PDB file of C-alpha atoms in Angstrom:
ATOM      1  CA  MET Y   1      69.821  99.906 108.759  1.00 49.00           C
ATOM      2  CA  LYS Y   2      69.826  97.665 111.701  1.00 50.00           C
ATOM      3  CA  GLY Y   3      66.643  96.105 111.518  1.00 60.00           C
ATOM      4  CA  GLY Y   4      65.643  92.010 112.266  1.00 73.00           C
ATOM      5  CA  PRO Y   5      68.162  88.929 112.195  1.00 72.00           C
ATOM      6  CA  GLU Y   6      68.012  89.109 108.165  1.00 73.00           C
ATOM      7  CA  GLU Y   7      68.421  92.174 108.159  1.00 78.00           C
ATOM      8  CA  ASP Y   8      71.079  92.818 110.698  1.00 84.00           C
ATOM      9  CA  PHE Y   9      73.439  89.580 108.691  1.00 89.00           C
ATOM     10  CA  ILE Y  10      72.932  91.402 105.560  1.00 88.00           C
ATOM     11  CA  TYR Y  11      74.386  95.072 107.394  1.00 84.00           C
ATOM     12  CA  LYS Y  12      77.476  93.112 108.205  1.00 84.00           C
ATOM     13  CA  TRP Y  13      78.545  90.989 105.714  1.00 86.00           C
ATOM     14  CA  GLN Y  14      77.526  94.268 103.230  1.00 83.00           C
ATOM     15  CA  SER Y  15      79.758  95.973 106.412  1.00 80.00           C
ATOM     16  CA  GLN Y  16      82.741  93.187 105.663  1.00 84.00           C
ATOM     17  CA  VAL Y  17      82.850  93.267 101.604  1.00 86.00           C
ATOM     18  CA  LYS Y  18      83.077  97.179 101.477  1.00 82.00           C
ATOM     19  CA  LYS Y  19      86.089  97.439 103.578  1.00 81.00           C
ATOM     20  CA  GLY Y  20      87.536  94.426 102.024  1.00 85.00           C
ATOM     21  CA  LEU Y  21      87.415  95.828  98.520  1.00 90.00           C
ATOM     22  CA  LEU Y  22      87.801  99.423  99.779  1.00 92.00           C
ATOM     23  CA  GLU Y  23      92.670  98.844  99.743  1.00 94.00           C
ATOM     24  CA  TYR Y  24      91.628  97.074  95.909  1.00 95.00           C
ATOM     25  CA  ILE Y  25      89.378 100.632  95.060  1.00 94.00           C
ATOM     26  CA  ILE Y  26      92.078 102.726  96.574  1.00 96.00           C
ATOM     27  CA  LEU Y  27      94.522 101.361  94.059  1.00 96.00           C
ATOM     28  CA  LEU Y  28      92.232 100.776  91.287  1.00 96.00           C
ATOM     29  CA  THR Y  29      91.736 104.689  91.906  1.00 95.00           C
ATOM     30  CA  LEU Y  30      94.814 105.715  92.250  1.00 96.00           C
ATOM     31  CA  ARG Y  31      95.989 104.221  88.722  1.00 95.00           C
ATOM     32  CA  LYS Y  32      94.514 107.350  87.445  1.00 90.00           C
ATOM     33  CA  LYS Y  33      95.848 110.226  88.389  1.00 95.00           C
ATOM     34  CA  THR Y  34      97.486 111.726  92.105  1.00 97.00           C
ATOM     35  CA  TYR Y  35      94.652 112.733  94.633  1.00 97.00           C
ATOM     36  CA  TYR Y  36      94.827 113.782  98.215  1.00 96.00           C
ATOM     37  CA  GLY Y  37      92.689 112.051 101.015  1.00 95.00           C
ATOM     38  CA  TYR Y  38      89.648 113.924 100.741  1.00 95.00           C
ATOM     39  CA  GLU Y  39      89.181 114.144  97.102  1.00 96.00           C
ATOM     40  CA  LEU Y  40      90.047 110.414  96.799  1.00 96.00           C
ATOM     41  CA  ILE Y  41      86.771 109.545  99.423  1.00 94.00           C
ATOM     42  CA  GLN Y  42      84.679 111.981  97.536  1.00 94.00           C
ATOM     43  CA  ASP Y  43      85.157 109.708  94.448  1.00 93.00           C
ATOM     44  CA  ILE Y  44      85.135 106.525  95.911  1.00 92.00           C
ATOM     45  CA  LYS Y  45      81.826 107.193  97.231  1.00 89.00           C
ATOM     46  CA  GLN Y  46      80.412 108.854  94.112  1.00 89.00           C
ATOM     47  CA  LEU Y  47      82.225 106.037  92.205  1.00 85.00           C
ATOM     48  CA  THR Y  48      81.253 102.986  93.988  1.00 82.00           C
ATOM     49  CA  LEU Y  49      78.136 104.553  95.819  1.00 77.00           C
ATOM     50  CA  LEU Y  50      80.015 102.765  99.003  1.00 77.00           C
ATOM     51  CA  GLU Y  51      78.602 104.335 102.384  1.00 78.00           C
ATOM     52  CA  VAL Y  52      81.833 104.891 104.533  1.00 81.00           C
ATOM     53  CA  ALA Y  53      82.883 107.130 107.314  1.00 87.00           C
ATOM     54  CA  GLU Y  54      85.752 108.859 105.744  1.00 92.00           C
ATOM     55  CA  GLY Y  55      88.298 108.627 107.825  1.00 93.00           C
ATOM     56  CA  THR Y  56      88.033 104.410 106.966  1.00 91.00           C
ATOM     57  CA  ILE Y  57      90.457 105.849 104.272  1.00 94.00           C
ATOM     58  CA  TYR Y  58      94.057 107.063 106.505  1.00 96.00           C
ATOM     59  CA  PRO Y  59      94.836 103.430 108.060  1.00 95.00           C
ATOM     60  CA  LEU Y  60      94.389 102.103 104.392  1.00 95.00           C
ATOM     61  CA  LEU Y  61      96.241 104.807 103.293  1.00 96.00           C
ATOM     62  CA  ASN Y  62      98.618 104.645 105.783  1.00 95.00           C
ATOM     63  CA  ARG Y  63      98.460 101.353 105.172  1.00 93.00           C
ATOM     64  CA  LEU Y  64      99.204 100.797 102.275  1.00 95.00           C
ATOM     65  CA  LYS Y  65     102.213 103.498 102.024  1.00 95.00           C
ATOM     66  CA  SER Y  66     103.959 101.641 104.036  1.00 91.00           C
ATOM     67  CA  GLU Y  67     103.982  98.569 101.845  1.00 91.00           C
ATOM     68  CA  GLY Y  68     105.578 100.215  99.014  1.00 94.00           C
ATOM     69  CA  LEU Y  69     102.475 100.358  97.312  1.00 97.00           C
ATOM     70  CA  LEU Y  70     101.845 104.282  97.673  1.00 97.00           C
ATOM     71  CA  ASP Y  71     103.728 107.392  97.812  1.00 97.00           C
ATOM     72  CA  SER Y  72     103.052 110.899  98.923  1.00 97.00           C
ATOM     73  CA  LYS Y  73     103.954 114.488  99.364  1.00 96.00           C
ATOM     74  CA  TRP Y  74     102.651 117.099 100.864  1.00 96.00           C
ATOM     75  CA  VAL Y  75     101.772 120.269  98.699  1.00 95.00           C
ATOM     76  CA  GLU Y  76     101.175 123.447 100.217  1.00 91.00           C
ATOM     77  CA  MET Y  77      98.244 125.612  98.883  1.00 90.00           C
ATOM     78  CA  GLU Y  78      97.820 128.986  97.951  1.00 85.00           C
ATOM     79  CA  ALA Y  79      95.464 129.617 100.053  1.00 83.00           C
ATOM     80  CA  GLY Y  80      93.984 126.930 102.967  1.00 84.00           C
ATOM     81  CA  ILE Y  81      95.615 123.629 104.382  1.00 90.00           C
ATOM     82  CA  PRO Y  82      98.093 121.578 102.160  1.00 93.00           C
ATOM     83  CA  ARG Y  83      97.240 118.898 100.742  1.00 96.00           C
ATOM     84  CA  LYS Y  84      98.573 115.606 101.010  1.00 97.00           C
ATOM     85  CA  TYR Y  85      98.641 113.984  97.513  1.00 97.00           C
ATOM     86  CA  TYR Y  86      98.687 110.170  97.234  1.00 98.00           C
ATOM     87  CA  SER Y  87     100.057 107.937  93.982  1.00 97.00           C
ATOM     88  CA  ILE Y  88     100.240 105.098  93.132  1.00 97.00           C
ATOM     89  CA  THR Y  89     104.592 103.371  93.181  1.00 97.00           C
ATOM     90  CA  ALA Y  90     105.300 100.875  90.413  1.00 97.00           C
ATOM     91  CA  LYS Y  91     104.954  97.975  93.088  1.00 97.00           C
ATOM     92  CA  GLY Y  92     101.618  99.407  93.127  1.00 97.00           C
ATOM     93  CA  LYS Y  93     100.540  99.278  90.421  1.00 96.00           C
ATOM     94  CA  LYS Y  94     101.543  95.729  89.654  1.00 96.00           C
ATOM     95  CA  GLN Y  95     100.178  94.340  92.976  1.00 96.00           C
ATOM     96  CA  VAL Y  96      96.655  95.849  91.187  1.00 96.00           C
ATOM     97  CA  GLU Y  97      97.392  94.186  88.242  1.00 96.00           C
ATOM     98  CA  GLN Y  98      97.348  90.937  89.993  1.00 96.00           C
ATOM     99  CA  MET Y  99      94.788  91.916  92.614  1.00 96.00           C
ATOM    100  CA  LYS Y 100      91.950  92.659  89.256  1.00 95.00           C
ATOM    101  CA  ASP Y 101      92.576  88.779  87.738  1.00 96.00           C
ATOM    102  CA  PHE Y 102      91.837  87.659  91.314  1.00 96.00           C
ATOM    103  CA  TRP Y 103      88.472  89.937  91.262  1.00 94.00           C
ATOM    104  CA  THR Y 104      87.556  88.890  87.849  1.00 95.00           C
ATOM    105  CA  GLY Y 105      88.247  84.861  88.391  1.00 95.00           C
ATOM    106  CA  LEU Y 106      86.705  84.990  91.283  1.00 94.00           C
ATOM    107  CA  ASN Y 107      83.637  87.252  90.243  1.00 92.00           C
ATOM    108  CA  ALA Y 108      83.255  84.615  87.170  1.00 94.00           C
ATOM    109  CA  ARG Y 109      83.119  81.391  89.847  1.00 95.00           C
ATOM    110  CA  ILE Y 110      80.539  83.359  91.557  1.00 93.00           C
ATOM    111  CA  LEU Y 111      78.749  84.365  88.594  1.00 94.00           C
ATOM    112  CA  LYS Y 112      78.243  81.094  87.692  1.00 93.00           C
ATOM    113  CA  LEU Y 113      76.751  79.143  90.804  1.00 92.00           C
ATOM    114  CA  VAL Y 114      74.095  82.899  91.351  1.00 85.00           C
TER     115      VAL Y 114
ATOM    116  CA  MET D   1      98.699 127.262 107.717  1.00 72.00           C
ATOM    117  CA  LYS D   2      96.811 125.408 110.468  1.00 81.00           C
ATOM    118  CA  LEU D   3      92.720 125.096 110.823  1.00 83.00           C
ATOM    119  CA  THR D   4      92.607 127.311 113.916  1.00 81.00           C
ATOM    120  CA  ASP D   5      93.467 129.498 112.001  1.00 82.00           C
ATOM    121  CA  HIS D   6      90.281 129.348 109.067  1.00 82.00           C
ATOM    122  CA  LEU D   7      87.991 129.539 111.873  1.00 83.00           C
ATOM    123  CA  LYS D   8      86.293 132.124 112.435  1.00 83.00           C
ATOM    124  CA  GLU D   9      83.633 131.359 115.465  1.00 84.00           C
ATOM    125  CA  GLU D  10      84.204 131.133 119.303  1.00 87.00           C
ATOM    126  CA  GLU D  11      81.760 127.863 119.093  1.00 88.00           C
ATOM    127  CA  SER D  12      84.248 126.650 116.201  1.00 87.00           C
ATOM    128  CA  LEU D  13      87.208 127.000 117.625  1.00 91.00           C
ATOM    129  CA  TYR D  14      85.961 125.375 121.022  1.00 91.00           C
ATOM    130  CA  ILE D  15      84.941 122.912 119.328  1.00 91.00           C
ATOM    131  CA  TYR D  16      87.602 121.362 117.074  1.00 92.00           C
ATOM    132  CA  SER D  17      90.255 122.020 120.551  1.00 92.00           C
ATOM    133  CA  SER D  18      87.716 119.696 121.734  1.00 93.00           C
ATOM    134  CA  TYR D  19      88.415 117.540 119.014  1.00 93.00           C
ATOM    135  CA  LEU D  20      92.447 118.349 118.362  1.00 93.00           C
ATOM    136  CA  ARG D  21      92.351 117.218 122.014  1.00 94.00           C
ATOM    137  CA  LEU D  22      90.712 113.665 121.227  1.00 93.00           C
ATOM    138  CA  LEU D  23      93.345 112.924 118.698  1.00 94.00           C
ATOM    139  CA  LYS D  24      96.007 114.196 120.246  1.00 94.00           C
ATOM    140  CA  GLN D  25      95.069 111.785 122.963  1.00 94.00           C
ATOM    141  CA  SER D  26      94.805 109.117 121.304  1.00 93.00           C
ATOM    142  CA  LEU D  27      97.971 109.238 118.791  1.00 94.00           C
ATOM    143  CA  LYS D  28     100.123 109.824 121.535  1.00 91.00           C
ATOM    144  CA  GLU D  29     102.410 106.850 122.045  1.00 89.00           C
ATOM    145  CA  LEU D  30     103.227 107.545 118.257  1.00 92.00           C
ATOM    146  CA  LYS D  31     106.525 109.630 117.495  1.00 92.00           C
ATOM    147  CA  LYS D  32     106.638 113.563 117.274  1.00 93.00           C
ATOM    148  CA  GLU D  33     106.850 113.470 113.552  1.00 94.00           C
ATOM    149  CA  ASP D  34     104.790 110.891 112.966  1.00 95.00           C
ATOM    150  CA  LYS D  35     101.967 112.379 114.884  1.00 95.00           C
ATOM    151  CA  GLU D  36     102.352 115.936 113.900  1.00 94.00           C
ATOM    152  CA  GLU D  37     101.869 114.598 109.810  1.00 95.00           C
ATOM    153  CA  VAL D  38      98.253 112.306 110.838  1.00 96.00           C
ATOM    154  CA  ILE D  39      96.860 115.409 112.879  1.00 95.00           C
ATOM    155  CA  GLN D  40      97.721 117.965 109.603  1.00 95.00           C
ATOM    156  CA  GLU D  41      96.461 115.542 107.873  1.00 96.00           C
ATOM    157  CA  VAL D  42      93.197 114.828 110.231  1.00 96.00           C
ATOM    158  CA  GLU D  43      92.935 118.605 109.900  1.00 95.00           C
ATOM    159  CA  SER D  44      93.408 119.549 105.883  1.00 95.00           C
ATOM    160  CA  HIS D  45      90.419 116.286 105.924  1.00 95.00           C
ATOM    161  CA  ILE D  46      88.755 118.765 107.815  1.00 95.00           C
ATOM    162  CA  TYR D  47      89.585 121.904 106.133  1.00 94.00           C
ATOM    163  CA  GLU D  48      88.382 120.721 102.606  1.00 94.00           C
ATOM    164  CA  SER D  49      84.918 119.255 104.354  1.00 93.00           C
ATOM    165  CA  VAL D  50      83.742 122.628 105.953  1.00 92.00           C
ATOM    166  CA  LYS D  51      84.669 124.014 103.007  1.00 91.00           C
ATOM    167  CA  GLU D  52      82.835 121.739 100.794  1.00 90.00           C
ATOM    168  CA  LEU D  53      79.927 122.782 102.703  1.00 88.00           C
ATOM    169  CA  GLU D  54      80.519 126.743 102.815  1.00 85.00           C
ATOM    170  CA  GLY D  55      77.411 128.816 102.302  1.00 82.00           C
ATOM    171  CA  THR D  56      74.937 125.968 103.437  1.00 85.00           C
ATOM    172  CA  THR D  57      74.420 126.898 107.895  1.00 86.00           C
ATOM    173  CA  THR D  58      77.019 128.335 110.688  1.00 90.00           C
ATOM    174  CA  GLU D  59      80.878 126.786 110.393  1.00 90.00           C
ATOM    175  CA  SER D  60      80.251 125.439 113.954  1.00 90.00           C
ATOM    176  CA  GLU D  61      77.343 123.261 112.133  1.00 92.00           C
ATOM    177  CA  ARG D  62      79.590 122.878 108.754  1.00 92.00           C
ATOM    178  CA  LEU D  63      82.405 121.127 111.528  1.00 93.00           C
ATOM    179  CA  ALA D  64      80.278 119.165 113.493  1.00 93.00           C
ATOM    180  CA  ILE D  65      78.756 117.814 109.840  1.00 93.00           C
ATOM    181  CA  ALA D  66      82.572 116.894 109.053  1.00 93.00           C
ATOM    182  CA  PHE D  67      83.107 115.401 112.123  1.00 94.00           C
ATOM    183  CA  GLU D  68      80.295 113.124 111.561  1.00 94.00           C
ATOM    184  CA  LYS D  69      81.414 112.226 108.023  1.00 93.00           C
ATOM    185  CA  LEU D  70      84.863 111.139 109.540  1.00 94.00           C
ATOM    186  CA  GLY D  71      83.403 108.748 111.890  1.00 93.00           C
ATOM    187  CA  ASP D  72      84.845 108.121 115.203  1.00 93.00           C
ATOM    188  CA  VAL D  73      87.617 108.589 116.140  1.00 93.00           C
ATOM    189  CA  SER D  74      89.897 105.816 117.559  1.00 91.00           C
ATOM    190  CA  GLU D  75      88.414 103.644 114.402  1.00 90.00           C
ATOM    191  CA  MET D  76      90.518 105.398 112.563  1.00 94.00           C
ATOM    192  CA  ILE D  77      93.602 106.033 114.687  1.00 95.00           C
ATOM    193  CA  SER D  78      93.562 102.663 116.495  1.00 92.00           C
ATOM    194  CA  PRO D  79      94.799 101.444 113.466  1.00 92.00           C
ATOM    195  CA  ILE D  80      97.087 103.724 112.679  1.00 94.00           C
ATOM    196  CA  VAL D  81      98.877 103.798 116.143  1.00 92.00           C
ATOM    197  CA  ALA D  82      98.918  99.689 115.977  1.00 88.00           C
ATOM    198  CA  ASP D  83     100.613  99.708 112.306  1.00 87.00           C
ATOM    199  CA  LYS D  84     103.029 102.297 112.913  1.00 89.00           C
ATOM    200  CA  THR D  85     104.406 101.054 116.936  1.00 84.00           C
ATOM    201  CA  MET D  86     104.620  97.769 114.831  1.00 79.00           C
ATOM    202  CA  GLU D  87     106.628  99.355 112.443  1.00 80.00           C
ATOM    203  CA  TYR D  88     108.784 101.020 115.208  1.00 81.00           C
ATOM    204  CA  ALA D  89     109.238  97.546 116.861  1.00 73.00           C
ATOM    205  CA  SER D  90     110.509  96.201 114.312  1.00 70.00           C
ATOM    206  CA  ARG D  91     112.984  98.973 113.093  1.00 70.00           C
ATOM    207  CA  SER D  92     114.624  98.773 116.948  1.00 66.00           C
ATOM    208  CA  MET D  93     115.127  96.583 119.744  1.00 60.00           C
ATOM    209  CA  HIS D  94     113.681  99.032 121.718  1.00 65.00           C
ATOM    210  CA  PRO D  95     111.349  97.083 125.162  1.00 63.00           C
ATOM    211  CA  VAL D  96     109.284  99.725 125.216  1.00 68.00           C
ATOM    212  CA  ARG D  97     107.916  99.614 121.651  1.00 69.00           C
ATOM    213  CA  LEU D  98     107.864  96.556 121.605  1.00 66.00           C
ATOM    214  CA  LEU D  99     105.881  95.751 124.539  1.00 66.00           C
ATOM    215  CA  MET D 100     103.252  99.003 122.948  1.00 70.00           C
ATOM    216  CA  ALA D 101     103.865  96.844 119.871  1.00 71.00           C
ATOM    217  CA  PHE D 102     102.054  93.695 121.563  1.00 65.00           C
ATOM    218  CA  ALA D 103      99.445  96.146 123.254  1.00 67.00           C
ATOM    219  CA  ASN D 104      98.247  97.842 119.912  1.00 71.00           C
ATOM    220  CA  ASN D 105      98.078  94.763 117.874  1.00 66.00           C
ATOM    221  CA  SER D 106      96.316  91.881 120.120  1.00 59.00           C
ATOM    222  CA  GLY D 107      92.712  91.400 118.666  1.00 59.00           C
ATOM    223  CA  ASN D 108      91.332  90.670 121.996  1.00 59.00           C
ATOM    224  CA  ARG D 109      92.041  90.436 125.664  1.00 61.00           C
ATOM    225  CA  PHE D 110      93.221  86.334 125.475  1.00 62.00           C
ATOM    226  CA  ARG D 111      95.427  87.160 122.734  1.00 62.00           C
ATOM    227  CA  GLN D 112      97.133  89.947 123.909  1.00 62.00           C
ATOM    228  CA  PHE D 113      97.570  87.775 127.565  1.00 65.00           C
ATOM    229  CA  ALA D 114      99.350  85.151 125.842  1.00 65.00           C
ATOM    230  CA  LEU D 115     101.591  87.602 123.653  1.00 66.00           C
ATOM    231  CA  LEU D 116     102.554  89.851 126.847  1.00 66.00           C
ATOM    232  CA  SER D 117     103.246  87.025 128.647  1.00 69.00           C
ATOM    233  CA  MET D 118     105.338  85.116 126.421  1.00 69.00           C
ATOM    234  CA  PHE D 119     107.601  88.340 126.219  1.00 68.00           C
ATOM    235  CA  SER D 120     108.076  88.638 129.093  1.00 70.00           C
ATOM    236  CA  LEU D 121     108.963  85.298 129.482  1.00 72.00           C
ATOM    237  CA  PHE D 122     111.754  86.381 126.644  1.00 70.00           C
ATOM    238  CA  GLN D 123     112.504  89.621 128.449  1.00 68.00           C
ATOM    239  CA  LEU D 124     112.360  87.522 132.100  1.00 74.00           C
ATOM    240  CA  LEU D 125     115.125  84.736 130.666  1.00 73.00           C
ATOM    241  CA  SER D 126     117.090  87.921 128.848  1.00 72.00           C
ATOM    242  CA  LEU D 127     117.596  89.763 132.328  1.00 76.00           C
ATOM    243  CA  LEU D 128     118.692  86.692 134.261  1.00 76.00           C
ATOM    244  CA  VAL D 129     121.277  85.559 131.820  1.00 74.00           C
ATOM    245  CA  ILE D 130     122.962  89.909 132.453  1.00 76.00           C
ATOM    246  CA  GLY D 131     121.741  89.300 136.129  1.00 80.00           C
ATOM    247  CA  LEU D 132     124.628  86.312 135.521  1.00 75.00           C
ATOM    248  CA  CYS D 133     127.181  87.694 134.356  1.00 76.00           C
ATOM    249  CA  ILE D 134     127.019  90.820 136.553  1.00 80.00           C
ATOM    250  CA  ALA D 135     126.748  88.167 139.339  1.00 79.00           C
ATOM    251  CA  LYS D 136     130.357  86.292 138.163  1.00 77.00           C
ATOM    252  CA  PHE D 137     132.209  89.961 138.475  1.00 77.00           C
ATOM    253  CA  PHE D 138     131.191  89.910 142.059  1.00 82.00           C
ATOM    254  CA  ASP D 139     131.595  86.216 143.182  1.00 80.00           C
ATOM    255  CA  PRO D 140     134.041  83.975 141.070  1.00 77.00           C
ATOM    256  CA  THR D 141     131.975  80.935 141.967  1.00 78.00           C
ATOM    257  CA  VAL D 142     128.878  81.714 140.067  1.00 79.00           C
ATOM    258  CA  GLY D 143     129.259  79.159 136.419  1.00 79.00           C
ATOM    259  CA  LEU D 144     126.921  76.082 135.208  1.00 79.00           C
ATOM    260  CA  HIS D 145     128.211  73.566 137.521  1.00 77.00           C
ATOM    261  CA  ILE D 146     128.223  69.603 137.284  1.00 81.00           C
ATOM    262  CA  GLY D 147     127.527  67.749 140.197  1.00 75.00           C
ATOM    263  CA  ASP D 148     127.744  63.622 140.424  1.00 71.00           C
ATOM    264  CA  GLY D 149     125.425  61.625 137.990  1.00 72.00           C
ATOM    265  CA  GLY D 150     125.384  64.432 135.529  1.00 72.00           C
ATOM    266  CA  VAL D 151     123.448  67.445 137.492  1.00 73.00           C
ATOM    267  CA  PHE D 152     124.183  70.925 136.118  1.00 73.00           C
ATOM    268  CA  VAL D 153     123.255  74.531 138.488  1.00 73.00           C
ATOM    269  CA  LEU D 154     123.383  77.685 137.220  1.00 73.00           C
ATOM    270  CA  GLY D 155     124.806  79.959 139.849  1.00 74.00           C
ATOM    271  CA  THR D 156     126.850  79.224 143.212  1.00 75.00           C
ATOM    272  CA  VAL D 157     127.353  75.458 145.490  1.00 73.00           C
ATOM    273  CA  ASP D 158     128.410  75.280 148.362  1.00 75.00           C
ATOM    274  CA  GLU D 159     131.963  75.293 149.363  1.00 71.00           C
ATOM    275  CA  ASP D 160     131.993  71.025 150.243  1.00 72.00           C
ATOM    276  CA  SER D 161     130.318  70.288 147.347  1.00 73.00           C
ATOM    277  CA  ALA D 162     132.069  67.956 144.957  1.00 73.00           C
ATOM    278  CA  ALA D 163     130.608  70.087 141.830  1.00 76.00           C
ATOM    279  CA  LYS D 164     133.126  71.014 139.271  1.00 79.00           C
ATOM    280  CA  GLU D 165     132.525  74.782 138.572  1.00 79.00           C
ATOM    281  CA  ILE D 166     132.996  74.225 134.006  1.00 77.00           C
ATOM    282  CA  LEU D 167     132.746  77.816 132.318  1.00 76.00           C
ATOM    283  CA  GLY D 168     134.509  79.532 134.295  1.00 79.00           C
ATOM    284  CA  TYR D 169     135.100  83.217 133.094  1.00 78.00           C
ATOM    285  CA  TRP D 170     133.643  82.040 129.167  1.00 81.00           C
ATOM    286  CA  ILE D 171     130.007  81.857 131.123  1.00 75.00           C
ATOM    287  CA  ILE D 172     130.025  86.065 130.448  1.00 77.00           C
ATOM    288  CA  PRO D 173     130.393  85.893 126.981  1.00 80.00           C
ATOM    289  CA  ILE D 174     127.949  82.566 126.311  1.00 79.00           C
ATOM    290  CA  SER D 175     125.060  84.566 129.081  1.00 75.00           C
ATOM    291  CA  ALA D 176     125.663  88.064 126.884  1.00 77.00           C
ATOM    292  CA  GLY D 177     124.768  86.139 123.632  1.00 81.00           C
ATOM    293  CA  MET D 178     121.703  84.020 125.407  1.00 76.00           C
ATOM    294  CA  ALA D 179     120.752  87.152 126.659  1.00 74.00           C
ATOM    295  CA  PHE D 180     120.532  88.235 123.032  1.00 78.00           C
ATOM    296  CA  GLY D 181     119.182  85.094 121.704  1.00 79.00           C
ATOM    297  CA  CYS D 182     116.016  85.291 124.439  1.00 74.00           C
ATOM    298  CA  TYR D 183     115.711  88.892 122.960  1.00 74.00           C
ATOM    299  CA  TRP D 184     115.329  88.005 119.004  1.00 77.00           C
ATOM    300  CA  LEU D 185     113.353  85.737 120.001  1.00 75.00           C
ATOM    301  CA  ALA D 186     111.004  88.150 121.169  1.00 69.00           C
ATOM    302  CA  HIS D 187     111.769  90.480 118.427  1.00 69.00           C
ATOM    303  CA  SER D 188     111.464  87.008 115.717  1.00 72.00           C
ATOM    304  CA  PHE D 189     107.602  86.808 117.033  1.00 69.00           C
ATOM    305  CA  LEU D 190     106.964  90.213 116.684  1.00 65.00           C
ATOM    306  CA  ARG D 191     108.184  90.670 113.073  1.00 66.00           C
ATOM    307  CA  PHE D 192     105.983  86.382 112.675  1.00 68.00           C
ATOM    308  CA  MET D 193     103.079  88.537 114.136  1.00 63.00           C
ATOM    309  CA  LYS D 194     103.554  91.643 111.709  1.00 59.00           C
ATOM    310  CA  ASN D 195     103.790  89.318 108.914  1.00 57.00           C
TER     311      ASN D 195
END
């Protein structure tokens, strides 16, 4: 993806925006149902067209969990390896609403500049 | 059940054991239960990823694709280790845990050096005052002396000196309190950094 200085700048900017939004996207996605890590990143990639290394999601899930925004539990599978399912907590739902308000406001202000 | 129980090709087992070694190496600073949980989750991810590609190519190639999609081990694990070591340190007063948290949470070399220096200073101060408590037991003349012109001397003074020791055995609880204070400062500094 890297080319000249201009493409390089855009690439870095896009990468920062993606990383910055990922926590918000995770919380938004988990509002609908519980997910295990692999399933969550596949859905996020499909829904948002974000191209991120799949491993990026685990430090974020770990952080959101330690902040009390997510909960997790291991579920044994009939065949295969147990899956760790994540769900959003009441605190997480509250936080995501605040994030949504901020994001909507910011987006509206940016659109005025465009 | 572990991922190795599901891998059939010898090459896949070899590739996976190399990856697992690297993963364990990156997680060596974590507590056993946290380490095992991260490994289990990564294993679960790789298993799902390999399973999804079933029937497309060989098992070892599917494994290689899964690793590539997962990304660099260090990029995935470093933030987890940084968060966990910070969590351990903010819960305990263990000096090694505090040091590990500083080392894992410093953005660059200069910051790391500055943080470690500050932490070491607090630690040194706390050791010095603990040393003072111990010295008092062996030499009763150790204490806080006040000399002519209001000069304070911490430690011992010559026998013929006019300086007067003012704390007596109170120096022990006072020093212990100061040692705890220094340690608390180091700890608070860490919590401030975390927030």
